[in-house]
CSV table of C-alpha atoms in Angstrom, one decimal:
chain,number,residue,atom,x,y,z
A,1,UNK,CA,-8.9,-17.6,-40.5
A,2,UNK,CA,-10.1,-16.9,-37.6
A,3,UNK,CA,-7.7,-18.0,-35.1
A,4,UNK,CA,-5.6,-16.0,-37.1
A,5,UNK,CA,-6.9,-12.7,-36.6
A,6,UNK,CA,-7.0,-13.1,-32.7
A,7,UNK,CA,-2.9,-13.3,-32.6
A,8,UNK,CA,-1.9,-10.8,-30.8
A,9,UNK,CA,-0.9,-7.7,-31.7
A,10,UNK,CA,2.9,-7.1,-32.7
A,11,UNK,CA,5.0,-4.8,-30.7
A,12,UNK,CA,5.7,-1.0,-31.3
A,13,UNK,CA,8.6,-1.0,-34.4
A,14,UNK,CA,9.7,1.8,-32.4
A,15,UNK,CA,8.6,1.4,-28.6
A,16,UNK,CA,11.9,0.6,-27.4
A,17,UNK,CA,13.7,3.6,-28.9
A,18,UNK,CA,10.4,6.2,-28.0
A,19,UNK,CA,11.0,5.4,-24.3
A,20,UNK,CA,14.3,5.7,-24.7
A,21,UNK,CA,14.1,9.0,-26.3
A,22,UNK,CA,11.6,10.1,-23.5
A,23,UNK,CA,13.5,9.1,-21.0
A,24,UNK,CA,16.2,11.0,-21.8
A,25,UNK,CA,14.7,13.9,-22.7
A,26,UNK,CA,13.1,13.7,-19.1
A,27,UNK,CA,16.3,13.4,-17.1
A,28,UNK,CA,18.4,16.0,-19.0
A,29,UNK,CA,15.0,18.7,-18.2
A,30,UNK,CA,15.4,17.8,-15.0
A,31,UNK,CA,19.6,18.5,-15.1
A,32,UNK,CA,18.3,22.3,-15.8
A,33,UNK,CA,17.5,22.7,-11.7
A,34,UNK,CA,21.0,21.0,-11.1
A,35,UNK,CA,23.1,23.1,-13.2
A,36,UNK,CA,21.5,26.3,-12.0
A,37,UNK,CA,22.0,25.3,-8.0
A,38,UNK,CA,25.5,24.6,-9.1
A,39,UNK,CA,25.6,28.5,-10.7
A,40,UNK,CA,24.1,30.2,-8.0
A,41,UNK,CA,27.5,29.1,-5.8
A,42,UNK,CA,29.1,31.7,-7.7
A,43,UNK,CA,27.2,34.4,-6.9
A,44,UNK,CA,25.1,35.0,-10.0
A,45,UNK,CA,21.5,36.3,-9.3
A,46,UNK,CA,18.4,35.1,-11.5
A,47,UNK,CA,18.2,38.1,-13.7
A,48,UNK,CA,22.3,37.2,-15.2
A,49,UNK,CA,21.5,33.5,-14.9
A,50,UNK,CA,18.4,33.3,-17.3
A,51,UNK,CA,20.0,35.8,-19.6
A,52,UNK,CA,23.3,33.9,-20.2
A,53,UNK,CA,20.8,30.7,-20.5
A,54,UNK,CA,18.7,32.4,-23.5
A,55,UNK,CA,21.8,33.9,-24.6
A,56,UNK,CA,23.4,30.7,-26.1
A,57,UNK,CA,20.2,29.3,-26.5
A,58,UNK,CA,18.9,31.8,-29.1
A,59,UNK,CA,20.7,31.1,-32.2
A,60,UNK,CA,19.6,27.3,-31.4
A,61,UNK,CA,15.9,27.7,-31.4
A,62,UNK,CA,16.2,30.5,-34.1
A,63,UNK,CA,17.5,27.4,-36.3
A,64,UNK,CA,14.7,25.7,-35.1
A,65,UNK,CA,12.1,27.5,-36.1
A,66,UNK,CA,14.0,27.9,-39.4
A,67,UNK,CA,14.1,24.4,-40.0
A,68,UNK,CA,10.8,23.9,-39.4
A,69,UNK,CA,9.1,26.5,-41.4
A,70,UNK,CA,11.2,25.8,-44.7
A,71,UNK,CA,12.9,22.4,-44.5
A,72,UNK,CA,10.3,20.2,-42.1
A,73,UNK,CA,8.1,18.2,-44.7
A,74,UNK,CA,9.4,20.2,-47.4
A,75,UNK,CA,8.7,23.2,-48.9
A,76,UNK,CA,7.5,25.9,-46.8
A,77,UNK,CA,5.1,26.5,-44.2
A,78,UNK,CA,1.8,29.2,-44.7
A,79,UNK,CA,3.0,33.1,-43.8
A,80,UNK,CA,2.4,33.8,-40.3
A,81,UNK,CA,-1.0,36.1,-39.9
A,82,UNK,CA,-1.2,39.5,-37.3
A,83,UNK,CA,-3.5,37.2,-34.8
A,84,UNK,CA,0.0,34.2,-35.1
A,85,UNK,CA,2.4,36.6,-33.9
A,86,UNK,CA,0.0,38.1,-31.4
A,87,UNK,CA,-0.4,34.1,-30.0
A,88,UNK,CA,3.5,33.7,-30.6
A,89,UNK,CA,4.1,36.6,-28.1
A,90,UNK,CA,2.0,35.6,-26.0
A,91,UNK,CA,2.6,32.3,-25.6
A,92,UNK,CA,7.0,33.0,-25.5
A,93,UNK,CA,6.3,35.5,-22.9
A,94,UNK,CA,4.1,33.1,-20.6
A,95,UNK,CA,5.3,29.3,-21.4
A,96,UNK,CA,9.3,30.1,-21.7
A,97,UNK,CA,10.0,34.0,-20.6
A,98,UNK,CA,7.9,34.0,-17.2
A,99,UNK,CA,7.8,30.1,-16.5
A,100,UNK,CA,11.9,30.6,-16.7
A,101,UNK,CA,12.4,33.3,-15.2
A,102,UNK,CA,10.0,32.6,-11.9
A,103,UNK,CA,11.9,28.8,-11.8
A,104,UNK,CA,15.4,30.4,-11.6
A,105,UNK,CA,14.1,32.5,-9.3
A,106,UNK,CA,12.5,30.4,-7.0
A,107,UNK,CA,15.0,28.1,-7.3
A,108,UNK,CA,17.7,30.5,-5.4
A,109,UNK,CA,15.6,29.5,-2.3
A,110,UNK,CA,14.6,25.8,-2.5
A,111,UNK,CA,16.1,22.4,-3.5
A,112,UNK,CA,16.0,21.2,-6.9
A,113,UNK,CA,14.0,18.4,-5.4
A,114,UNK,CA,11.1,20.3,-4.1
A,115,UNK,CA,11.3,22.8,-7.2
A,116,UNK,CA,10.9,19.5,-9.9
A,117,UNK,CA,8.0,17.8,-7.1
A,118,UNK,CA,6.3,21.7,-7.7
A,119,UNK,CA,7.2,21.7,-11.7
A,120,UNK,CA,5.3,18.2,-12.1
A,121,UNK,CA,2.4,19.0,-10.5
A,122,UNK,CA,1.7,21.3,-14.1
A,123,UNK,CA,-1.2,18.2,-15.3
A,124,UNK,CA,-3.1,18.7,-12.4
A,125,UNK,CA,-2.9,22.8,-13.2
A,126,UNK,CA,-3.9,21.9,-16.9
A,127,UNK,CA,-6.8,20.3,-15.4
A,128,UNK,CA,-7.9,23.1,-12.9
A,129,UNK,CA,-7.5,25.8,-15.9
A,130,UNK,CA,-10.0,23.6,-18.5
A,131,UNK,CA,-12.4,23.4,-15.5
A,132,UNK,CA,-12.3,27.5,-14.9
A,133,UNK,CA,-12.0,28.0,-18.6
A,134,UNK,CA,-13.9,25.7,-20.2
A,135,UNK,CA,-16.5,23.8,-17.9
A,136,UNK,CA,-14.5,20.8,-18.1
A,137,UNK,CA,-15.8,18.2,-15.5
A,138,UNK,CA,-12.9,16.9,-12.9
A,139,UNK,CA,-13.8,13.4,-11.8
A,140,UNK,CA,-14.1,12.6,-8.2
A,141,UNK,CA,-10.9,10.2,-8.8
A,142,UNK,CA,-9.0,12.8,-10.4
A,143,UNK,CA,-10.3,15.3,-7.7
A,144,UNK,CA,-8.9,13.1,-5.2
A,145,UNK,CA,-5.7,12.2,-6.9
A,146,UNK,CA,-4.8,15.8,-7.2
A,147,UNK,CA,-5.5,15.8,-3.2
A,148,UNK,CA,-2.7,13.3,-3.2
A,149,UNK,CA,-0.7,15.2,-5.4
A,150,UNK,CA,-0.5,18.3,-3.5
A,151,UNK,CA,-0.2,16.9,-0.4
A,152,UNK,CA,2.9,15.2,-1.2
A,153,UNK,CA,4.7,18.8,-2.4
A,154,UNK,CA,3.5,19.7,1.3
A,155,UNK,CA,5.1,16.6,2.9
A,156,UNK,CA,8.1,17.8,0.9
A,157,UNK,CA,8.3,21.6,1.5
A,158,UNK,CA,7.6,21.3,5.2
A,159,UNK,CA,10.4,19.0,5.7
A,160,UNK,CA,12.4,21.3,3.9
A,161,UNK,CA,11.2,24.6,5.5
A,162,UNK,CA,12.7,23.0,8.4
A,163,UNK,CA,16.2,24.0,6.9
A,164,UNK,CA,15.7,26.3,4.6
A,165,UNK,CA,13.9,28.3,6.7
A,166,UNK,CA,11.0,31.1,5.5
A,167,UNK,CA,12.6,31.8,2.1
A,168,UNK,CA,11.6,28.1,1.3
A,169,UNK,CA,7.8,29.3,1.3
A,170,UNK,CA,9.0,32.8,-1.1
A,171,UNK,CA,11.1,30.2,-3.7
A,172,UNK,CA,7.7,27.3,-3.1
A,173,UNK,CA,5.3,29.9,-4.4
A,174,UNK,CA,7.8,31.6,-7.2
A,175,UNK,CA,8.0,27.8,-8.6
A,176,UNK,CA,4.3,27.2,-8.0
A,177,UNK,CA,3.9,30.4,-10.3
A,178,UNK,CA,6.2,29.2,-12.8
A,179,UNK,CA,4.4,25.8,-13.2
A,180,UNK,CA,0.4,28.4,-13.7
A,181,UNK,CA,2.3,30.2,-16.3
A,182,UNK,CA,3.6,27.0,-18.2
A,183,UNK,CA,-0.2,25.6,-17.4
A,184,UNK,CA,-1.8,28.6,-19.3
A,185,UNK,CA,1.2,28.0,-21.8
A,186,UNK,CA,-0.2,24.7,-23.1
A,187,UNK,CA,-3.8,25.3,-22.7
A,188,UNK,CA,-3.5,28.1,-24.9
A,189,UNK,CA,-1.4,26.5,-27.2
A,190,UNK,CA,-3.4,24.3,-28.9
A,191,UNK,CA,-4.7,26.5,-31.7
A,192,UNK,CA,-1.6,27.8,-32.9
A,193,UNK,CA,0.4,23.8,-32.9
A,194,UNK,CA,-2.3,22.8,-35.2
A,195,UNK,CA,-1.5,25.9,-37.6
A,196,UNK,CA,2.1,26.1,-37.5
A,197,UNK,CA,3.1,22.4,-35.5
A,198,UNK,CA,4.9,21.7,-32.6
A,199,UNK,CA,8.4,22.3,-33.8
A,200,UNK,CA,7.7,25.6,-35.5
A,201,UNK,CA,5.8,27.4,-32.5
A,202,UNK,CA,8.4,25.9,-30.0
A,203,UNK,CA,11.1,27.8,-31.9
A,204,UNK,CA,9.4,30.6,-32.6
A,205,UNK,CA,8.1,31.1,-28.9
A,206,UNK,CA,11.1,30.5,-27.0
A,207,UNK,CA,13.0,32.9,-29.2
A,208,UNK,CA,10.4,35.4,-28.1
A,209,UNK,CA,11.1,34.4,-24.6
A,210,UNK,CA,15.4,34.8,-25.2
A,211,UNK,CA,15.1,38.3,-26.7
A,212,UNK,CA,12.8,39.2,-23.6
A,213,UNK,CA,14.8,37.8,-20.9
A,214,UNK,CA,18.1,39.5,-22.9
A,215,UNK,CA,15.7,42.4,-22.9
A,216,UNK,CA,15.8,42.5,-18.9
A,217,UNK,CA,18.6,42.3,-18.5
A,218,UNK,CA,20.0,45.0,-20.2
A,219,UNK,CA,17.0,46.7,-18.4
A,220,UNK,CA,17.4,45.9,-14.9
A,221,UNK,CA,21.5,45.6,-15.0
A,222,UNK,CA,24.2,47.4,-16.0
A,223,UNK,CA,25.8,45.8,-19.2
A,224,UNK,CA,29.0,45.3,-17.7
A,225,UNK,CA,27.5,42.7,-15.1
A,226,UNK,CA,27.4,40.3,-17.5
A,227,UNK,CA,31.5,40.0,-17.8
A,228,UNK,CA,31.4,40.1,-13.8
A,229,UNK,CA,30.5,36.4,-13.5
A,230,UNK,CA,32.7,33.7,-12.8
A,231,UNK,CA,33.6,31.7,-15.8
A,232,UNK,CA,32.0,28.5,-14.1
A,233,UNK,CA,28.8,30.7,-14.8
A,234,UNK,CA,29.5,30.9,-18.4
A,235,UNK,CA,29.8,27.3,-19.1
A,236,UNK,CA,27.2,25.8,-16.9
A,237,UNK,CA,24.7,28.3,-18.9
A,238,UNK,CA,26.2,26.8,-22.4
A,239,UNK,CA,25.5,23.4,-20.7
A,240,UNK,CA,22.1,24.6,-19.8
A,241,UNK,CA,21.2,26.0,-23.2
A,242,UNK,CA,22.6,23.4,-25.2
A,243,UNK,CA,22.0,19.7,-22.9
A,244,UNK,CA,19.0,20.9,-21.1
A,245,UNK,CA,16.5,23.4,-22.7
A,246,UNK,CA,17.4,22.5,-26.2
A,247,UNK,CA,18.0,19.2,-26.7
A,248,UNK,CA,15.1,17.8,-24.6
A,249,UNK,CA,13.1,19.9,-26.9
A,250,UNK,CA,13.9,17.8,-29.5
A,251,UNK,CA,14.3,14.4,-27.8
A,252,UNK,CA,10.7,14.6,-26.3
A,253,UNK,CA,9.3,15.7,-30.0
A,254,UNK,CA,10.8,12.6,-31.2
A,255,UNK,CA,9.6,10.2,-28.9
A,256,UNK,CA,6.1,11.5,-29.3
A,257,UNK,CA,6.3,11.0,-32.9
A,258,UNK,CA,7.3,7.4,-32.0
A,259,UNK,CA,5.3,6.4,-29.1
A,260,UNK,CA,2.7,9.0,-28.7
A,261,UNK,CA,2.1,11.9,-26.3
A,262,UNK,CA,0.6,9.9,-23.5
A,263,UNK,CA,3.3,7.5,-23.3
A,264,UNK,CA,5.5,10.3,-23.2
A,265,UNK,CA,4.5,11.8,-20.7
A,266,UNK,CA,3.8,9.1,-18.7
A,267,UNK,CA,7.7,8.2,-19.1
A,268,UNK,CA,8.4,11.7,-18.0
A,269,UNK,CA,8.0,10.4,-14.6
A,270,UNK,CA,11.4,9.7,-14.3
A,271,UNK,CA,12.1,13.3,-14.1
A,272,UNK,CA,11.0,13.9,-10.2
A,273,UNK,CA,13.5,10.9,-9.2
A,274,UNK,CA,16.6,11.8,-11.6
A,275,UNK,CA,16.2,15.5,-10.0
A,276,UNK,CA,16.6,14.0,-6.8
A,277,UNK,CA,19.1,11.4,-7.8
A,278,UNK,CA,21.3,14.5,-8.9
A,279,UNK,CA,20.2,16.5,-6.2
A,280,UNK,CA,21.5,13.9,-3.4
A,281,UNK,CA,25.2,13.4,-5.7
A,282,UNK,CA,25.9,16.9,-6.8
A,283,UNK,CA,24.7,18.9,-4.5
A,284,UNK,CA,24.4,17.2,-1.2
A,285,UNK,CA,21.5,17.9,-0.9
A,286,UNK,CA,19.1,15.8,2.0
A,287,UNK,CA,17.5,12.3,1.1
A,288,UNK,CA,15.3,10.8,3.8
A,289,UNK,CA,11.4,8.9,4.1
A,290,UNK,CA,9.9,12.6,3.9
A,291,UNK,CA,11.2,12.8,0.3
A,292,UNK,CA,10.5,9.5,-0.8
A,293,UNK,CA,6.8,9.5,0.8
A,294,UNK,CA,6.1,12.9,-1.1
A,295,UNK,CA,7.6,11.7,-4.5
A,296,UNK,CA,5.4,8.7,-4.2
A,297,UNK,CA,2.7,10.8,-3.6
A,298,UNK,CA,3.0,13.6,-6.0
A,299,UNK,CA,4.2,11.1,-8.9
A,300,UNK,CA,1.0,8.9,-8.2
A,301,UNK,CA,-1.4,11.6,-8.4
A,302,UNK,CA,-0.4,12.9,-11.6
A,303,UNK,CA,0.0,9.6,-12.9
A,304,UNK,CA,-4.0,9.0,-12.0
A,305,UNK,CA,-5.1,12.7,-13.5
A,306,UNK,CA,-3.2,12.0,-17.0
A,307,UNK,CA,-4.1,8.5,-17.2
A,308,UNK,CA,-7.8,10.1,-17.0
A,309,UNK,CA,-6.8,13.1,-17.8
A,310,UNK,CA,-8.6,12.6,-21.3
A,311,UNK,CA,-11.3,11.0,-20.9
A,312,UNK,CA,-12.4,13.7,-19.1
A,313,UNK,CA,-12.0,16.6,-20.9
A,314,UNK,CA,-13.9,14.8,-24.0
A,315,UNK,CA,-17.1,15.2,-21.9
């Protein structure tokens, strides 16, 4: 009997078809920088971009958070409260209206590559916010991996600043703001997922964040600029909406309900290299040692500050 109970372990039923899921989900976030480098050669500026994006993208997550407040489970989910909406604002306008918006901006001066190198460094931000916030302790080792991390995003940006000249630090910081506001998005977050769940204050949130990015628009443009774009614009902002801000949504919730949220995001990984994998074939744009050294280093730093991320933060 007792050689019995020391057989190992079987596998993960689902393991394979989590990572798969993950994996996915990763590389079609990542096609979000591609397909908005490949609008901005029609001479759409941020403001139109993001609005078309949200656009076709509202009626999706509106179905969402339909689903998951009256069919996910079954039966329906408890009335939101005054202090929910309040947390649902917030939260749509930091983690999906100003995160957005700030990316597609930034991203009219820099390469996808260096834009998903800043995006990725969002762990080690998560890290720095529960230590101002909270009094969480940072390890010396995650200390020093987030040196590593940051100083491969410099490796990157001052190879590319060589090109790209002084916009490249204007679209560097833009990005970098994008990745605080997502940071505070999902350290603030955790109170309202355990009341409403993941699925429900995603589609509740990033609605928020479409009608306020519609609602710039029509501020800050005249509402004939939006038939002014090139048709190209159109359809790479249904491609956007549709293969890479919804369905990763839902790909990633899957795999974490197969694999877990630490093996998920440990798979996300994969997005920094399929960014510049599309980068290099779609847009041309340059591949050398400068990139490869700073992916290394920015992919193994945030691997070392999630993998003890954790055990951190329990202290």
């Amino acid at each position: 009997m007792g050689r019995m109970s020391s057989a190992p372990a079987q596998p993960h039923p689902h393991l394979a078809s989590g990572l798969l899921l993950a994996s996915a989900g990763s590389i079609a976030f990542s096609g979000k920088a591609i397909i908005v480098k490949l609008a901005y050669r029609h001479g759409v500026d941020a403001v139109t971009l993001i609005m078309y994006r949200m656009l076709f993208a509202l009626p999706l997550f509106l179905a969402l958070a339909w689903w998951a407040t009256y069919r996910q489970g079954g039966g329906g989910k408890p009335p939101l409260t005054r202090k929910d909406w309040l947390g649902i604002l917030g939260l749509g306008f930091t983690g999906y209206y100003l995160a957005s918006f700030l990316d597609f901006w930034g991203l009219q001066y820099i390469s996808a590559s260096l834009e998903r190198l800043i995006l990725y460094l969002n762990p080690t931000l998560v890290l720095v916010l529960g230590w101002l916030l909270y009094q969480r302790r940072i390890s010396g080792l995650q200390a020093l991996a987030m040196a590593v991390s940051y100083a491969g995003v410099l490796l990157v940006f001052g190879h590319e600043a060589d090109f790209a000249g002084p916009n490249a630090a204007l679209g560097a910081l833009l990005v970098f703001g994008s990745a605080i506001s997502y940071a505070i998005y999902l350290v603030y977050s955790g109170e309202l997922v355990k009341r409403l769940g993941s699925m429900r204050l995603v589609g509740l949130a990033t609605s928020v964040a479409c009608l306020l990015c519609l609602l710039q628009f029509v501020l800050l443009r005249p509402l004939d600029a939006a038939t002014a774009v090139a048709p190209e614009v159109v359809w790479l902002s249904v491609l956007n909406a549709t293969l890479c801000t919804f369905a990763p949504v839902i790909l990633v919730m899957m795999a974490i309900e197969r694999i877990g949220a630490g093996l998920a995001a440990q798979t996300g990984m994969i997005g920094p290299m399929s960014t510049i994998a599309m980068g290099v074939l779609i847009l041309d744009e340059p591949f050398n040692g400068w990139i490869i050294a700073g992916t290394v280093l920015v992919v193994s730093g945030v691997f070392l500050v999630t993998r003890f991320g954790s055990a951190s933060a329990a202290k």
